[in-house]
């Protein structure tokens, strides 16, 4: 029996016998007894320190978006939320592929073939880790108590992956002795006239005096807004759906013992991607006939698809012994993803470079990625529950994860053309050595790939020019603790985390595009991450804090370079020489130095912080030129510094105004060069870190007033600004960038080129809403998001260094919607 099963069973047994499980007593109270607005009176209660406390009492920078905030913003994704949170940035790379950064600490775009790269922001669903570097789940925001953004490294309490910060989805917990629920329906229309809709519901029911059940279900149809040209064309090709639910049970036989098992299951399917193309090998302004792709258009030979199925089961329990509470958290995640992309332009460009011919280049080619994740985590912690000046928490953490990842490039009929080309390179051998090596071409062909058998380089199937299979197994153990002593107006907090991490990766690839390797790599690391915070509180309404904290991100091994593709097949070319010498990347560490102020009195709340992050061995990802590979590098020194501020005021009865903003200066402090002095593109001292806007801000006005004796009028307006960014570090060099199109196909003569500005432009969004809330729990809200239909460019999309395809992922267009909610029982 595996260790996690033992821990799960032992935890349950302890809980039934007497002590064990779940959040701290204060935290459990905060989630079980707190109303859905996550407030007690006007105070927002959070659990960022693994203890329940007011936002204003947390001694570092934190933002909490409550259920009411989420509903007012008509937010459906974490990206919607991020625009209202200072310092929080989400790079949208398509459904289920949002990559989060906090305070400018960013490695750039993590691509689909980099499963070994670790995340920089830890993402949690309550107590369960759900972050995954390539595919952080799109959690439905319905029936959330709040979303907490913990800024700065949180490695002390939340471990690896929290080097920049931690994002926590906190759900509403079951309530004892109460029957209540909420039904929600929505219909929305996008600027392109496609219709989306959803139905969601939650029910809380008591199961006797000491038990309660809370069940949530939801189903959403996403409207599409990307049209496709070409053989697989159509309208609104990126529509899709999300269905799922979660069920949790609170068992509280005594006030000191709480046990909460829960299961979440969710499915997502997207029928395409939010990609807008500027150039496609098969149809562009140089082909005959020419094709100019407009905004929100792409060209497809094959339809694309994204599927994500996840099940999370966790068991949380706590027992208060009187003065000390024991908490156990056991979590299991089972996740399966399939990403299917039209790679015809990618394969076609390689076919032309190899000389396989135009007919071979036009064969539809499908790039299919699969990910299967099986992860167990176990945490046991002890915390004080007394009212004395010393408060503390200490515990141990264990995780065991197995991830299987495959990538294939099924291209039916492709081997016929490859074999024909290879055969054409062979000269008949007359058997006379004096006449030279006439069969050299045949010998080269044999080393590339023996297509005449099913066994193509490590056992992959025919008619798939690239194949890769990864098996990643990782184990992590950690000991952590943090304590706060209250001297009166002065508080001192100190803590740390010791971690030990081991990862084994088995990798093999094969096919004519692959080097055909079969290797096993092991990575291990251990270290200690401390944190010290000093807080001065001259009175209940005002506090000042300073802190120093260390964060870490684990290193890894780069995939072998696709050497047959480098430099268009020319042996030992510049891309091969530049990128072929980087096999591993080291741990990334960060020291955060921060000073903040928090003020709250009457109708005014003001929180602000200034920070400086000193980053060592920043892990940065770059596209390896023509090799169709991606490589992670370490930049020895980098920094991120800035300020963030949040201000809210109740200006009049029913009138709330909020303004939030951040300025971030994040740059490389080292120029990275190879052994011969060649600079690695983009990794230059003074260049900006990728994906991060220098400035972002949001302002919102909400007004509530009686409309009739039984109804209130609700009005809302918000403005959001995101400044310019770069997708990858090298996008800011040689920009605007000229991309040459050296191919002769479909009327192209090999001399065309496209010039693009790779700086993602700033954009502004205006959102409006108006609604009526009736006294019996019914509310009706009409809204428009992205009022002026801004076509925001979110990231730059390129295939094979731009030789196959150029484009951008873009945001959702103007959305007009209507939401109806009916509460009952509360």
PDB file of N, CA and C in Angstrom, residues 545-588:
ATOM      1  N   UNK A 545       4.575  47.709   8.345  1.00  0.00           N
ATOM      2  CA  UNK A 545       5.306  46.456   8.410  1.00  0.00           C
ATOM      3  C   UNK A 545       6.489  46.470   7.448  1.00  0.00           C
ATOM      4  N   UNK A 546       7.534  45.770   7.839  1.00  0.00           N
ATOM      5  CA  UNK A 546       8.686  45.541   6.966  1.00  0.00           C
ATOM      6  C   UNK A 546       8.999  44.055   7.034  1.00  0.00           C
ATOM      7  N   UNK A 547       9.499  43.523   5.925  1.00  0.00           N
ATOM      8  CA  UNK A 547       9.810  42.103   5.937  1.00  0.00           C
ATOM      9  C   UNK A 547      10.936  41.776   4.974  1.00  0.00           C
ATOM     10  N   UNK A 548      11.587  40.653   5.246  1.00  0.00           N
ATOM     11  CA  UNK A 548      12.538  40.031   4.329  1.00  0.00           C
ATOM     12  C   UNK A 548      12.147  38.564   4.246  1.00  0.00           C
ATOM     13  N   UNK A 549      11.993  38.062   3.020  1.00  0.00           N
ATOM     14  CA  UNK A 549      11.554  36.686   2.845  1.00  0.00           C
ATOM     15  C   UNK A 549      12.233  36.090   1.625  1.00  0.00           C
ATOM     16  N   UNK A 550      12.511  34.805   1.706  1.00  0.00           N
ATOM     17  CA  UNK A 550      13.153  34.100   0.604  1.00  0.00           C
ATOM     18  C   UNK A 550      12.168  33.149  -0.050  1.00  0.00           C
ATOM     19  N   UNK A 551      12.194  33.111  -1.385  1.00  0.00           N
ATOM     20  CA  UNK A 551      11.392  32.158  -2.130  1.00  0.00           C
ATOM     21  C   UNK A 551      12.283  31.304  -3.011  1.00  0.00           C
ATOM     22  N   UNK A 552      11.775  30.182  -3.462  1.00  0.00           N
ATOM     23  CA  UNK A 552      12.575  29.286  -4.292  1.00  0.00           C
ATOM     24  C   UNK A 552      11.694  28.621  -5.345  1.00  0.00           C
ATOM     25  N   UNK A 553      12.325  28.261  -6.471  1.00  0.00           N
ATOM     26  CA  UNK A 553      11.680  27.474  -7.522  1.00  0.00           C
ATOM     27  C   UNK A 553      12.668  26.421  -7.982  1.00  0.00           C
ATOM     28  N   UNK A 554      12.212  25.209  -8.093  1.00  0.00           N
ATOM     29  CA  UNK A 554      13.093  24.087  -8.374  1.00  0.00           C
ATOM     30  C   UNK A 554      13.546  24.089  -9.836  1.00  0.00           C
ATOM     31  N   UNK A 555      14.776  23.644 -10.050  1.00  0.00           N
ATOM     32  CA  UNK A 555      15.342  23.557 -11.385  1.00  0.00           C
ATOM     33  C   UNK A 555      14.924  22.293 -12.107  1.00  0.00           C
ATOM     34  N   UNK A 556      15.618  21.998 -13.216  1.00  0.00           N
ATOM     35  CA  UNK A 556      15.228  20.825 -13.990  1.00  0.00           C
ATOM     36  C   UNK A 556      16.149  20.578 -15.158  1.00  0.00           C
ATOM     37  N   UNK A 557      15.632  19.782 -16.102  1.00  0.00           N
ATOM     38  CA  UNK A 557      16.399  19.345 -17.271  1.00  0.00           C
ATOM     39  C   UNK A 557      15.658  19.777 -18.520  1.00  0.00           C
ATOM     40  N   UNK A 558      16.381  20.385 -19.471  1.00  0.00           N
ATOM     41  CA  UNK A 558      15.789  20.739 -20.752  1.00  0.00           C
ATOM     42  C   UNK A 558      15.616  19.502 -21.629  1.00  0.00           C
ATOM     43  N   UNK A 559      14.613  19.554 -22.496  1.00  0.00           N
ATOM     44  CA  UNK A 559      14.437  18.484 -23.472  1.00  0.00           C
ATOM     45  C   UNK A 559      15.593  18.524 -24.473  1.00  0.00           C
ATOM     46  N   UNK A 560      15.972  17.361 -24.999  1.00  0.00           N
ATOM     47  CA  UNK A 560      16.996  17.360 -26.036  1.00  0.00           C
ATOM     48  C   UNK A 560      16.558  18.215 -27.225  1.00  0.00           C
ATOM     49  N   UNK A 561      17.477  18.954 -27.784  1.00  0.00           N
ATOM     50  CA  UNK A 561      17.204  19.819 -28.919  1.00  0.00           C
ATOM     51  C   UNK A 561      16.777  18.987 -30.128  1.00  0.00           C
ATOM     52  N   UNK A 562      15.807  19.497 -30.877  1.00  0.00           N
ATOM     53  CA  UNK A 562      15.392  18.819 -32.101  1.00  0.00           C
ATOM     54  C   UNK A 562      16.442  19.071 -33.188  1.00  0.00           C
ATOM     55  N   UNK A 563      17.562  18.400 -33.057  1.00  0.00           N
ATOM     56  CA  UNK A 563      18.718  18.698 -33.912  1.00  0.00           C
ATOM     57  C   UNK A 563      18.455  18.553 -35.407  1.00  0.00           C
ATOM     58  N   UNK A 564      17.619  17.605 -35.891  1.00  0.00           N
ATOM     59  CA  UNK A 564      17.405  17.536 -37.341  1.00  0.00           C
ATOM     60  C   UNK A 564      16.739  18.788 -37.922  1.00  0.00           C
ATOM     61  N   UNK A 565      16.058  19.573 -37.063  1.00  0.00           N
ATOM     62  CA  UNK A 565      15.340  20.745 -37.562  1.00  0.00           C
ATOM     63  C   UNK A 565      16.155  22.021 -37.486  1.00  0.00           C
ATOM     64  N   UNK A 566      17.204  22.017 -36.664  1.00  0.00           N
ATOM     65  CA  UNK A 566      17.962  23.246 -36.437  1.00  0.00           C
ATOM     66  C   UNK A 566      18.593  23.745 -37.732  1.00  0.00           C
ATOM     67  N   UNK A 567      18.501  25.051 -37.939  1.00  0.00           N
ATOM     68  CA  UNK A 567      19.159  25.709 -39.067  1.00  0.00           C
ATOM     69  C   UNK A 567      18.711  25.117 -40.396  1.00  0.00           C
ATOM     70  N   UNK A 568      17.413  24.741 -40.438  1.00  0.00           N
ATOM     71  CA  UNK A 568      16.813  24.209 -41.662  1.00  0.00           C
ATOM     72  C   UNK A 568      17.565  22.986 -42.184  1.00  0.00           C
ATOM     73  N   UNK A 569      18.066  22.179 -41.240  1.00  0.00           N
ATOM     74  CA  UNK A 569      18.736  20.942 -41.607  1.00  0.00           C
ATOM     75  C   UNK A 569      20.214  21.053 -41.874  1.00  0.00           C
ATOM     76  N   UNK A 570      20.775  22.254 -41.771  1.00  0.00           N
ATOM     77  CA  UNK A 570      22.211  22.432 -41.988  1.00  0.00           C
ATOM     78  C   UNK A 570      22.969  21.974 -40.744  1.00  0.00           C
ATOM     79  N   UNK A 571      23.878  21.013 -40.846  1.00  0.00           N
ATOM     80  CA  UNK A 571      24.578  20.506 -39.658  1.00  0.00           C
ATOM     81  C   UNK A 571      25.403  21.587 -38.975  1.00  0.00           C
ATOM     82  N   UNK A 572      25.358  21.573 -37.638  1.00  0.00           N
ATOM     83  CA  UNK A 572      26.190  22.452 -36.807  1.00  0.00           C
ATOM     84  C   UNK A 572      26.022  23.933 -37.150  1.00  0.00           C
ATOM     85  N   UNK A 573      24.777  24.337 -37.431  1.00  0.00           N
ATOM     86  CA  UNK A 573      24.509  25.737 -37.733  1.00  0.00           C
ATOM     87  C   UNK A 573      24.458  26.589 -36.479  1.00  0.00           C
ATOM     88  N   UNK A 574      24.196  27.893 -36.640  1.00  0.00           N
ATOM     89  CA  UNK A 574      24.251  28.805 -35.484  1.00  0.00           C
ATOM     90  C   UNK A 574      23.231  28.498 -34.402  1.00  0.00           C
ATOM     91  N   UNK A 575      21.979  28.111 -34.751  1.00  0.00           N
ATOM     92  CA  UNK A 575      20.994  27.784 -33.719  1.00  0.00           C
ATOM     93  C   UNK A 575      21.420  26.545 -32.933  1.00  0.00           C
ATOM     94  N   UNK A 576      21.952  25.545 -33.627  1.00  0.00           N
ATOM     95  CA  UNK A 576      22.431  24.350 -32.952  1.00  0.00           C
ATOM     96  C   UNK A 576      23.583  24.693 -32.006  1.00  0.00           C
ATOM     97  N   UNK A 577      24.510  25.519 -32.491  1.00  0.00           N
ATOM     98  CA  UNK A 577      25.657  25.888 -31.672  1.00  0.00           C
ATOM     99  C   UNK A 577      25.234  26.702 -30.457  1.00  0.00           C
ATOM    100  N   UNK A 578      24.241  27.577 -30.645  1.00  0.00           N
ATOM    101  CA  UNK A 578      23.828  28.458 -29.553  1.00  0.00           C
ATOM    102  C   UNK A 578      23.030  27.726 -28.489  1.00  0.00           C
ATOM    103  N   UNK A 579      22.034  26.948 -28.919  1.00  0.00           N
ATOM    104  CA  UNK A 579      21.086  26.372 -27.961  1.00  0.00           C
ATOM    105  C   UNK A 579      21.429  24.938 -27.558  1.00  0.00           C
ATOM    106  N   UNK A 580      22.333  24.290 -28.264  1.00  0.00           N
ATOM    107  CA  UNK A 580      22.598  22.888 -28.007  1.00  0.00           C
ATOM    108  C   UNK A 580      23.424  22.609 -26.778  1.00  0.00           C
ATOM    109  N   UNK A 581      23.969  23.649 -26.145  1.00  0.00           N
ATOM    110  CA  UNK A 581      24.872  23.414 -25.013  1.00  0.00           C
ATOM    111  C   UNK A 581      24.199  23.584 -23.658  1.00  0.00           C
ATOM    112  N   UNK A 582      22.874  23.751 -23.645  1.00  0.00           N
ATOM    113  CA  UNK A 582      22.178  23.973 -22.371  1.00  0.00           C
ATOM    114  C   UNK A 582      21.283  22.771 -22.070  1.00  0.00           C
ATOM    115  N   UNK A 583      21.719  21.930 -21.145  1.00  0.00           N
ATOM    116  CA  UNK A 583      20.993  20.705 -20.817  1.00  0.00           C
ATOM    117  C   UNK A 583      20.174  20.829 -19.533  1.00  0.00           C
ATOM    118  N   UNK A 584      20.658  21.596 -18.573  1.00  0.00           N
ATOM    119  CA  UNK A 584      19.967  21.709 -17.285  1.00  0.00           C
ATOM    120  C   UNK A 584      19.808  23.170 -16.906  1.00  0.00           C
ATOM    121  N   UNK A 585      18.915  23.427 -15.963  1.00  0.00           N
ATOM    122  CA  UNK A 585      18.779  24.764 -15.379  1.00  0.00           C
ATOM    123  C   UNK A 585      18.635  24.608 -13.869  1.00  0.00           C
ATOM    124  N   UNK A 586      19.242  25.544 -13.141  1.00  0.00           N
ATOM    125  CA  UNK A 586      19.366  25.428 -11.692  1.00  0.00           C
ATOM    126  C   UNK A 586      18.157  25.998 -10.954  1.00  0.00           C
ATOM    127  N   UNK A 587      18.128  25.755  -9.637  1.00  0.00           N
ATOM    128  CA  UNK A 587      17.087  26.342  -8.794  1.00  0.00           C
ATOM    129  C   UNK A 587      17.112  27.863  -8.896  1.00  0.00           C
ATOM    130  N   UNK A 588      15.944  28.441  -8.848  1.00  0.00           N
ATOM    131  CA  UNK A 588      15.793  29.894  -8.819  1.00  0.00           C
ATOM    132  C   UNK A 588      15.491  30.320  -7.383  1.00  0.00           C
TER     133      UNK A 588
END
